[in-house]
PDB file of C-alpha atoms and ligand atoms in Angstrom:
ATOM      1  CA  UNK A1129      37.292  -6.251  33.400  1.00 69.00           C
ATOM      2  CA  UNK A1130      38.048  -7.262  36.940  1.00 80.00           C
ATOM      3  CA  UNK A1131      39.676 -10.572  37.773  1.00 86.00           C
ATOM      4  CA  UNK A1132      37.354 -13.396  38.718  1.00 92.00           C
ATOM      5  CA  UNK A1133      39.310 -13.936  41.916  1.00 96.00           C
ATOM      6  CA  UNK A1134      42.032 -11.934  43.607  1.00 97.00           C
ATOM      7  CA  UNK A1135      43.522 -13.032  46.924  1.00 97.00           C
ATOM      8  CA  UNK A1136      45.932 -10.428  48.302  1.00 97.00           C
ATOM      9  CA  UNK A1137      48.293 -11.006  51.185  1.00 97.00           C
ATOM     10  CA  UNK A1138      45.750 -13.019  53.126  1.00 98.00           C
ATOM     11  CA  UNK A1139      46.507 -14.043  56.703  1.00 98.00           C
ATOM     12  CA  UNK A1140      44.431 -16.340  58.863  1.00 97.00           C
ATOM     13  CA  UNK A1141      44.935 -17.172  62.511  1.00 96.00           C
ATOM     14  CA  UNK A1142      42.807 -19.245  64.817  1.00 93.00           C
ATOM     15  CA  UNK A1143      42.654 -18.681  68.562  1.00 89.00           C
ATOM     16  CA  UNK A1144      44.758 -21.365  70.219  1.00 79.00           C
ATOM     17  CA  UNK A1145      44.941 -22.307  73.910  1.00 82.00           C
ATOM     18  CA  UNK A1146      48.088 -20.343  74.650  1.00 83.00           C
ATOM     19  CA  UNK A1147      48.655 -18.312  71.491  1.00 86.00           C
ATOM     20  CA  UNK A1148      46.948 -17.885  68.121  1.00 87.00           C
ATOM     21  CA  UNK A1149      47.641 -20.531  65.492  1.00 91.00           C
ATOM     22  CA  UNK A1150      48.872 -18.734  62.406  1.00 94.00           C
ATOM     23  CA  UNK A1151      47.743 -20.833  59.459  1.00 96.00           C
ATOM     24  CA  UNK A1152      48.038 -18.499  56.460  1.00 98.00           C
ATOM     25  CA  UNK A1153      50.842 -15.934  56.474  1.00 97.00           C
ATOM     26  CA  UNK A1154      50.412 -13.831  53.383  1.00 97.00           C
ATOM     27  CA  UNK A1155      48.829 -15.811  50.569  1.00 97.00           C
ATOM     28  CA  UNK A1156      48.293 -14.096  47.230  1.00 97.00           C
ATOM     29  CA  UNK A1157      46.904 -15.462  44.006  1.00 95.00           C
ATOM     30  CA  UNK A1158      44.925 -14.277  41.020  1.00 95.00           C
ATOM     31  CA  UNK A1159      42.673 -16.212  38.718  1.00 96.00           C
ATOM     32  CA  UNK A1160      40.927 -15.107  35.590  1.00 94.00           C
ATOM     33  CA  UNK A1161      37.607 -16.338  34.283  1.00 91.00           C
ATOM     34  CA  UNK A1162      37.838 -19.829  32.871  1.00 92.00           C
ATOM     35  CA  UNK A1163      41.070 -20.713  34.710  1.00 96.00           C
ATOM     36  CA  UNK A1164      41.562 -23.896  36.694  1.00 96.00           C
ATOM     37  CA  UNK A1165      43.956 -24.305  39.597  1.00 97.00           C
ATOM     38  CA  UNK A1166      45.018 -27.122  41.887  1.00 98.00           C
ATOM     39  CA  UNK A1167      46.107 -26.463  45.473  1.00 97.00           C
ATOM     40  CA  UNK A1168      48.417 -29.018  47.044  1.00 97.00           C
ATOM     41  CA  UNK A1169      50.333 -29.054  50.325  1.00 96.00           C
ATOM     42  CA  UNK A1170      50.874 -31.188  53.416  1.00 95.00           C
ATOM     43  CA  UNK A1171      48.064 -32.023  55.814  1.00 94.00           C
ATOM     44  CA  UNK A1172      47.435 -29.079  58.118  1.00 94.00           C
ATOM     45  CA  UNK A1173      49.039 -26.559  55.758  1.00 95.00           C
ATOM     46  CA  UNK A1174      45.803 -24.574  55.460  1.00 96.00           C
ATOM     47  CA  UNK A1175      44.317 -25.743  52.149  1.00 96.00           C
ATOM     48  CA  UNK A1176      40.767 -26.124  53.477  1.00 95.00           C
ATOM     49  CA  UNK A1177      41.157 -22.881  55.419  1.00 96.00           C
ATOM     50  CA  UNK A1178      42.090 -21.044  52.220  1.00 97.00           C
ATOM     51  CA  UNK A1179      39.211 -22.626  50.297  1.00 97.00           C
ATOM     52  CA  UNK A1180      36.751 -21.588  53.025  1.00 96.00           C
ATOM     53  CA  UNK A1181      38.002 -18.005  52.870  1.00 97.00           C
ATOM     54  CA  UNK A1182      37.729 -17.932  49.057  1.00 97.00           C
ATOM     55  CA  UNK A1183      34.229 -19.390  49.393  1.00 97.00           C
ATOM     56  CA  UNK A1184      33.319 -16.577  51.846  1.00 97.00           C
ATOM     57  CA  UNK A1185      32.472 -19.068  54.603  1.00 95.00           C
ATOM     58  CA  UNK A1186      35.013 -17.402  56.865  1.00 95.00           C
ATOM     59  CA  UNK A1187      36.839 -14.060  56.912  1.00 96.00           C
ATOM     60  CA  UNK A1188      40.595 -13.488  56.619  1.00 97.00           C
ATOM     61  CA  UNK A1189      42.372 -12.087  59.706  1.00 96.00           C
ATOM     62  CA  UNK A1190      44.155  -9.674  57.340  1.00 97.00           C
ATOM     63  CA  UNK A1191      44.464  -9.098  53.609  1.00 98.00           C
ATOM     64  CA  UNK A1192      41.718  -8.992  51.005  1.00 97.00           C
ATOM     65  CA  UNK A1193      39.738 -11.316  48.804  1.00 97.00           C
ATOM     66  CA  UNK A1194      37.862  -9.965  45.849  1.00 97.00           C
ATOM     67  CA  UNK A1195      35.489 -11.884  43.629  1.00 96.00           C
ATOM     68  CA  UNK A1196      34.473 -10.315  40.316  1.00 91.00           C
ATOM     69  CA  UNK A1197      36.039  -7.085  41.587  1.00 92.00           C
ATOM     70  CA  UNK A1198      33.988  -6.948  44.781  1.00 93.00           C
ATOM     71  CA  UNK A1199      34.938  -7.520  48.395  1.00 96.00           C
ATOM     72  CA  UNK A1200      32.236  -9.936  49.582  1.00 97.00           C
ATOM     73  CA  UNK A1201      32.957  -9.112  53.219  1.00 97.00           C
ATOM     74  CA  UNK A1202      31.666  -5.584  52.656  1.00 97.00           C
ATOM     75  CA  UNK A1203      28.196  -7.125  52.354  1.00 97.00           C
ATOM     76  CA  UNK A1204      25.763  -7.517  55.223  1.00 97.00           C
ATOM     77  CA  UNK A1205      25.241 -11.080  56.528  1.00 95.00           C
ATOM     78  CA  UNK A1206      22.035 -11.716  54.519  1.00 94.00           C
ATOM     79  CA  UNK A1207      23.526 -10.152  51.371  1.00 95.00           C
ATOM     80  CA  UNK A1208      26.621 -12.295  51.803  1.00 96.00           C
ATOM     81  CA  UNK A1209      24.503 -15.450  52.124  1.00 95.00           C
ATOM     82  CA  UNK A1210      22.778 -14.589  48.881  1.00 94.00           C
ATOM     83  CA  UNK A1211      26.058 -13.743  47.144  1.00 95.00           C
ATOM     84  CA  UNK A1212      27.580 -17.050  48.263  1.00 95.00           C
ATOM     85  CA  UNK A1213      24.528 -19.003  47.179  1.00 93.00           C
ATOM     86  CA  UNK A1214      24.754 -17.556  43.668  1.00 92.00           C
ATOM     87  CA  UNK A1215      28.471 -17.260  43.185  1.00 94.00           C
ATOM     88  CA  UNK A1216      30.098 -20.225  44.901  1.00 96.00           C
ATOM     89  CA  UNK A1217      29.628 -23.953  44.406  1.00 96.00           C
ATOM     90  CA  UNK A1218      31.313 -26.326  46.870  1.00 96.00           C
ATOM     91  CA  UNK A1219      32.219 -29.977  46.466  1.00 95.00           C
ATOM     92  CA  UNK A1220      33.596 -31.686  49.576  1.00 91.00           C
ATOM     93  CA  UNK A1221      35.488 -34.925  50.094  1.00 88.00           C
ATOM     94  CA  UNK A1222      32.414 -36.477  51.672  1.00 87.00           C
ATOM     95  CA  UNK A1223      29.614 -35.452  49.335  1.00 83.00           C
ATOM     96  CA  UNK A1224      27.471 -33.789  52.139  1.00 92.00           C
ATOM     97  CA  UNK A1225      24.243 -34.942  50.475  1.00 96.00           C
ATOM     98  CA  UNK A1226      21.216 -35.132  52.769  1.00 97.00           C
ATOM     99  CA  UNK A1227      20.201 -38.767  53.272  1.00 97.00           C
ATOM    100  CA  UNK A1228      16.444 -38.213  53.499  1.00 98.00           C
ATOM    101  CA  UNK A1229      16.194 -36.532  50.082  1.00 97.00           C
ATOM    102  CA  UNK A1230      16.375 -37.972  46.581  1.00 98.00           C
ATOM    103  CA  UNK A1231      19.221 -37.174  44.211  1.00 98.00           C
ATOM    104  CA  UNK A1232      17.062 -34.652  42.338  1.00 97.00           C
ATOM    105  CA  UNK A1233      15.943 -32.969  45.587  1.00 97.00           C
ATOM    106  CA  UNK A1234      19.528 -32.791  46.825  1.00 97.00           C
ATOM    107  CA  UNK A1235      20.615 -31.025  43.646  1.00 97.00           C
ATOM    108  CA  UNK A1236      17.750 -28.546  44.071  1.00 96.00           C
ATOM    109  CA  UNK A1237      18.511 -27.784  47.743  1.00 95.00           C
ATOM    110  CA  UNK A1238      20.630 -24.672  47.055  1.00 94.00           C
ATOM    111  CA  UNK A1239      17.710 -23.163  45.141  1.00 94.00           C
ATOM    112  CA  UNK A1240      15.343 -23.364  48.109  1.00 90.00           C
ATOM    113  CA  UNK A1241      16.860 -20.543  50.142  1.00 85.00           C
ATOM    114  CA  UNK A1242      15.903 -17.870  47.614  1.00 83.00           C
ATOM    115  CA  UNK A1243      12.512 -18.523  46.010  1.00 82.00           C
ATOM    116  CA  UNK A1244      13.019 -15.872  43.300  1.00 80.00           C
ATOM    117  CA  UNK A1245      15.895 -17.947  41.921  1.00 78.00           C
ATOM    118  CA  UNK A1246      13.881 -21.133  41.568  1.00 83.00           C
ATOM    119  CA  UNK A1247      12.559 -20.505  38.069  1.00 86.00           C
ATOM    120  CA  UNK A1248      13.699 -23.177  35.615  1.00 91.00           C
ATOM    121  CA  UNK A1249      15.883 -24.879  38.178  1.00 94.00           C
ATOM    122  CA  UNK A1250      14.269 -28.289  38.051  1.00 95.00           C
ATOM    123  CA  UNK A1251      14.994 -28.488  34.348  1.00 95.00           C
ATOM    124  CA  UNK A1252      18.561 -27.389  34.973  1.00 95.00           C
ATOM    125  CA  UNK A1253      18.920 -29.991  37.741  1.00 96.00           C
ATOM    126  CA  UNK A1254      17.794 -32.688  35.323  1.00 97.00           C
ATOM    127  CA  UNK A1255      20.244 -31.432  32.679  1.00 94.00           C
ATOM    128  CA  UNK A1256      23.116 -31.380  35.169  1.00 94.00           C
ATOM    129  CA  UNK A1257      22.240 -34.861  36.400  1.00 95.00           C
ATOM    130  CA  UNK A1258      22.328 -36.017  32.816  1.00 93.00           C
ATOM    131  CA  UNK A1259      25.698 -34.307  32.346  1.00 90.00           C
ATOM    132  CA  UNK A1260      27.019 -36.328  35.311  1.00 91.00           C
ATOM    133  CA  UNK A1261      25.340 -39.509  33.953  1.00 92.00           C
ATOM    134  CA  UNK A1262      22.836 -39.851  36.794  1.00 95.00           C
ATOM    135  CA  UNK A1263      19.638 -39.324  34.804  1.00 95.00           C
ATOM    136  CA  UNK A1264      18.566 -42.872  35.761  1.00 96.00           C
ATOM    137  CA  UNK A1265      19.033 -42.203  39.498  1.00 97.00           C
ATOM    138  CA  UNK A1266      16.860 -39.123  40.072  1.00 97.00           C
ATOM    139  CA  UNK A1267      14.620 -40.635  42.731  1.00 98.00           C
ATOM    140  CA  UNK A1268      17.303 -42.663  44.519  1.00 98.00           C
ATOM    141  CA  UNK A1269      18.492 -41.680  47.989  1.00 98.00           C
ATOM    142  CA  UNK A1270      22.218 -41.046  48.520  1.00 97.00           C
ATOM    143  CA  UNK A1271      22.564 -44.342  50.436  1.00 97.00           C
ATOM    144  CA  UNK A1272      21.494 -46.180  47.305  1.00 97.00           C
ATOM    145  CA  UNK A1273      24.332 -44.725  45.225  1.00 96.00           C
ATOM    146  CA  UNK A1274      27.966 -45.726  44.835  1.00 93.00           C
ATOM    147  CA  UNK A1275      30.657 -43.386  46.204  1.00 92.00           C
ATOM    148  CA  UNK A1276      31.446 -42.108  42.712  1.00 92.00           C
ATOM    149  CA  UNK A1277      27.770 -41.515  41.963  1.00 94.00           C
ATOM    150  CA  UNK A1278      27.311 -39.589  45.211  1.00 95.00           C
ATOM    151  CA  UNK A1279      30.267 -37.413  44.362  1.00 93.00           C
ATOM    152  CA  UNK A1280      28.898 -36.798  40.844  1.00 94.00           C
ATOM    153  CA  UNK A1281      25.550 -35.770  42.385  1.00 95.00           C
ATOM    154  CA  UNK A1282      27.368 -33.326  44.653  1.00 96.00           C
ATOM    155  CA  UNK A1283      29.099 -31.803  41.611  1.00 95.00           C
ATOM    156  CA  UNK A1284      25.664 -31.289  39.993  1.00 95.00           C
ATOM    157  CA  UNK A1285      24.404 -29.678  43.214  1.00 96.00           C
ATOM    158  CA  UNK A1286      27.402 -27.326  43.330  1.00 95.00           C
ATOM    159  CA  UNK A1287      26.599 -26.098  39.820  1.00 95.00           C
ATOM    160  CA  UNK A1288      22.833 -25.677  40.152  1.00 95.00           C
ATOM    161  CA  UNK A1289      22.903 -21.891  40.637  1.00 93.00           C
ATOM    162  CA  UNK A1290      25.509 -21.321  37.895  1.00 91.00           C
ATOM    163  CA  UNK A1291      28.335 -20.258  40.258  1.00 93.00           C
ATOM    164  CA  UNK A1292      31.330 -18.344  38.939  1.00 93.00           C
ATOM    165  CA  UNK A1293      33.591 -20.197  41.415  1.00 96.00           C
ATOM    166  CA  UNK A1294      33.581 -23.979  41.718  1.00 96.00           C
ATOM    167  CA  UNK A1295      35.566 -24.922  44.835  1.00 97.00           C
ATOM    168  CA  UNK A1296      36.391 -28.560  45.512  1.00 97.00           C
ATOM    169  CA  UNK A1297      38.047 -29.867  48.681  1.00 96.00           C
ATOM    170  CA  UNK A1298      39.538 -33.311  48.007  1.00 94.00           C
ATOM    171  CA  UNK A1299      36.653 -34.189  45.679  1.00 92.00           C
ATOM    172  CA  UNK A1300      38.188 -37.538  44.756  1.00 91.00           C
ATOM    173  CA  UNK A1301      39.774 -38.303  48.140  1.00 89.00           C
ATOM    174  CA  UNK A1302      37.317 -41.017  49.120  1.00 86.00           C
ATOM    175  CA  UNK A1303      37.085 -42.663  45.678  1.00 87.00           C
ATOM    176  CA  UNK A1304      38.925 -45.538  44.032  1.00 88.00           C
ATOM    177  CA  UNK A1305      41.190 -44.786  41.100  1.00 89.00           C
ATOM    178  CA  UNK A1306      38.619 -45.335  38.381  1.00 88.00           C
ATOM    179  CA  UNK A1307      35.867 -43.288  40.029  1.00 86.00           C
ATOM    180  CA  UNK A1308      38.366 -40.576  40.952  1.00 89.00           C
ATOM    181  CA  UNK A1309      39.380 -40.281  37.301  1.00 90.00           C
ATOM    182  CA  UNK A1310      35.708 -40.134  36.228  1.00 88.00           C
ATOM    183  CA  UNK A1311      34.879 -37.359  38.725  1.00 89.00           C
ATOM    184  CA  UNK A1312      37.997 -35.431  37.670  1.00 92.00           C
ATOM    185  CA  UNK A1313      37.038 -35.768  33.968  1.00 92.00           C
ATOM    186  CA  UNK A1314      33.614 -34.468  34.830  1.00 90.00           C
ATOM    187  CA  UNK A1315      34.973 -31.462  36.741  1.00 93.00           C
ATOM    188  CA  UNK A1316      37.094 -30.468  33.745  1.00 94.00           C
ATOM    189  CA  UNK A1317      34.224 -30.988  31.314  1.00 92.00           C
ATOM    190  CA  UNK A1318      31.759 -28.892  33.342  1.00 91.00           C
ATOM    191  CA  UNK A1319      34.407 -26.274  34.076  1.00 92.00           C
ATOM    192  CA  UNK A1320      34.785 -25.848  30.306  1.00 91.00           C
ATOM    193  CA  UNK A1321      31.061 -25.785  29.653  1.00 91.00           C
ATOM    194  CA  UNK A1322      30.086 -23.533  32.528  1.00 88.00           C
ATOM    195  CA  UNK A1323      33.154 -21.246  32.260  1.00 87.00           C
ATOM    196  CA  UNK A1324      33.662 -21.249  36.003  1.00 92.00           C
ATOM    197  CA  UNK A1325      36.872 -20.672  37.868  1.00 95.00           C
ATOM    198  CA  UNK A1326      37.719 -24.151  39.157  1.00 97.00           C
ATOM    199  CA  UNK A1327      39.837 -24.623  42.281  1.00 97.00           C
ATOM    200  CA  UNK A1328      40.574 -28.129  43.471  1.00 97.00           C
ATOM    201  CA  UNK A1329      42.412 -29.028  46.677  1.00 97.00           C
ATOM    202  CA  UNK A1330      44.001 -32.419  46.282  1.00 95.00           C
ATOM    203  CA  UNK A1331      46.634 -34.755  47.690  1.00 92.00           C
ATOM    204  CA  UNK A1332      46.777 -36.520  44.341  1.00 91.00           C
ATOM    205  CA  UNK A1333      49.774 -35.467  42.284  1.00 91.00           C
ATOM    206  CA  UNK A1334      48.164 -37.209  39.332  1.00 91.00           C
ATOM    207  CA  UNK A1335      45.090 -34.984  39.581  1.00 94.00           C
ATOM    208  CA  UNK A1336      47.134 -31.846  40.289  1.00 95.00           C
ATOM    209  CA  UNK A1337      49.217 -32.606  37.179  1.00 95.00           C
ATOM    210  CA  UNK A1338      46.151 -32.141  34.992  1.00 94.00           C
ATOM    211  CA  UNK A1339      45.790 -28.439  35.923  1.00 95.00           C
ATOM    212  CA  UNK A1340      47.233 -25.549  33.968  1.00 92.00           C
ATOM    213  CA  UNK A1341      48.037 -23.806  37.265  1.00 96.00           C
ATOM    214  CA  UNK A1342      49.264 -25.395  40.470  1.00 97.00           C
ATOM    215  CA  UNK A1343      49.787 -23.798  43.853  1.00 97.00           C
ATOM    216  CA  UNK A1344      51.607 -25.428  46.702  1.00 96.00           C
ATOM    217  CA  UNK A1345      50.788 -24.266  50.236  1.00 97.00           C
ATOM    218  CA  UNK A1346      53.584 -24.615  52.745  1.00 95.00           C
ATOM    219  CA  UNK A1347      54.315 -22.890  56.042  1.00 94.00           C
ATOM    220  CA  UNK A1348      51.470 -20.471  55.469  1.00 95.00           C
ATOM    221  CA  UNK A1349      52.583 -19.319  52.049  1.00 95.00           C
ATOM    222  CA  UNK A1350      51.645 -20.255  48.534  1.00 92.00           C
ATOM    223  CA  UNK A1351      54.008 -20.798  45.622  1.00 94.00           C
ATOM    224  CA  UNK A1352      53.029 -21.438  42.045  1.00 92.00           C
ATOM    225  CA  UNK A1353      54.644 -24.472  40.402  1.00 85.00           C
TER     226      UNK A1353
HETATM  227  N1  ATP B2642      38.340 -23.687  63.444  1.00 66.44           N
HETATM  228  C1  ATP B2642      39.612 -23.915  63.764  1.00 66.44           C
HETATM  229  N2  ATP B2642      40.115 -23.554  64.967  1.00 66.44           N
HETATM  230  C2  ATP B2642      41.399 -23.739  65.284  1.00 66.44           C
HETATM  231  N3  ATP B2642      42.320 -24.267  64.438  1.00 66.44           N
HETATM  232  C3  ATP B2642      41.894 -24.634  63.232  1.00 66.44           C
HETATM  233  C4  ATP B2642      40.531 -24.475  62.816  1.00 66.44           C
HETATM  234  N4  ATP B2642      40.420 -24.927  61.535  1.00 66.44           N
HETATM  235  C5  ATP B2642      41.654 -25.351  61.175  1.00 66.44           C
HETATM  236  N5  ATP B2642      42.542 -25.181  62.188  1.00 66.44           N
HETATM  237  C6  ATP B2642      43.985 -25.483  62.145  1.00 66.44           C
HETATM  238  O1  ATP B2642      44.524 -24.863  61.000  1.00 66.44           O
HETATM  239  C7  ATP B2642      45.479 -25.684  60.350  1.00 66.44           C
HETATM  240  C8  ATP B2642      45.115 -25.854  58.898  1.00 66.44           C
HETATM  241  O2  ATP B2642      43.938 -26.619  58.787  1.00 66.44           O
HETATM  242  P1  ATP B2642      43.295 -26.990  57.382  1.00 66.44           P
HETATM  243  O3  ATP B2642      42.085 -27.775  57.656  1.00 66.44           O
HETATM  244  O4  ATP B2642      43.141 -25.751  56.572  1.00 66.44           O
HETATM  245  O5  ATP B2642      44.455 -27.894  56.744  1.00 66.44           O
HETATM  246  P2  ATP B2642      44.490 -28.728  55.377  1.00 66.44           P
HETATM  247  O6  ATP B2642      45.674 -28.253  54.610  1.00 66.44           O
HETATM  248  O7  ATP B2642      43.169 -28.633  54.711  1.00 66.44           O
HETATM  249  O8  ATP B2642      44.768 -30.207  55.898  1.00 66.44           O
HETATM  250  P3  ATP B2642      44.232 -31.630  55.338  1.00 66.44           P
HETATM  251  O9  ATP B2642      45.095 -31.922  54.118  1.00 66.44           O
HETATM  252  O10 ATP B2642      44.531 -32.571  56.451  1.00 66.44           O
HETATM  253  O11 ATP B2642      42.783 -31.513  55.035  1.00 66.44           O
HETATM  254  C9  ATP B2642      45.502 -26.985  61.146  1.00 66.44           C
HETATM  255  O12 ATP B2642      46.633 -26.975  61.972  1.00 66.44           O
HETATM  256  C10 ATP B2642      44.230 -26.953  61.944  1.00 66.44           C
HETATM  257  O13 ATP B2642      44.383 -27.610  63.164  1.00 66.44           O
HETATM  258 MG1   MG B2643      41.646 -30.048  54.329  1.00 66.44          MG
END
């Protein structure tokens, strides 16, 4: 069976004013189904860049990324959008929930793009919201939730389509210690239940210490601790 995720010698540069900014200079890593990994590294070291590439939001300048044995960048733009919608769940530092929608509607948003995938999703959304202890907040708007609750809702949204990759960029960065610990507990619990590959970018050494695998990104390269 192919690896869930294989990143091979990936480079990423951005066009700068005078010369390109080389952010990633040959990053390689492999993760099997069910594995969980933390990515740490100084600000500006390319952690979000790497997560975006793994999440197929952006293409590497060189090197390859394969997910479940396939190169997603071989797909056409609409096929890639569909692949991403099914395969990748994102959780960001700032929840990215839409203010005009209820919690339940926010969790269902990723199912709207592809009507054929909508079957049974409302029930799943309710189950996920129960798993993140928000079953009593279904009709609330994001502004009516605490920071920790918003982040828990965004975890439920990331999982709605049953992704094989759950990618989190500083998911506890804007939370106090207690809420951060609760969101982290939840990520590990759902990672176990849903058998996703879990990748979490974090500045918190405490959170990183809870992962079986830890990568540190520095000067464009990754080393496993
Ligand atoms: N679209 C872009 N165009 C040009 N440069 C970019 C772009 N996105 C990121 N960069 C540069 O790439 C480098 C890495 O950025 P990135 O956001 O990946 O860092 P990070 O490790 O996530 O940092 P932080 O911990 O502060 O979130 C930075 O120097 C940034 O300025
Ligand atoms: Mg970042």
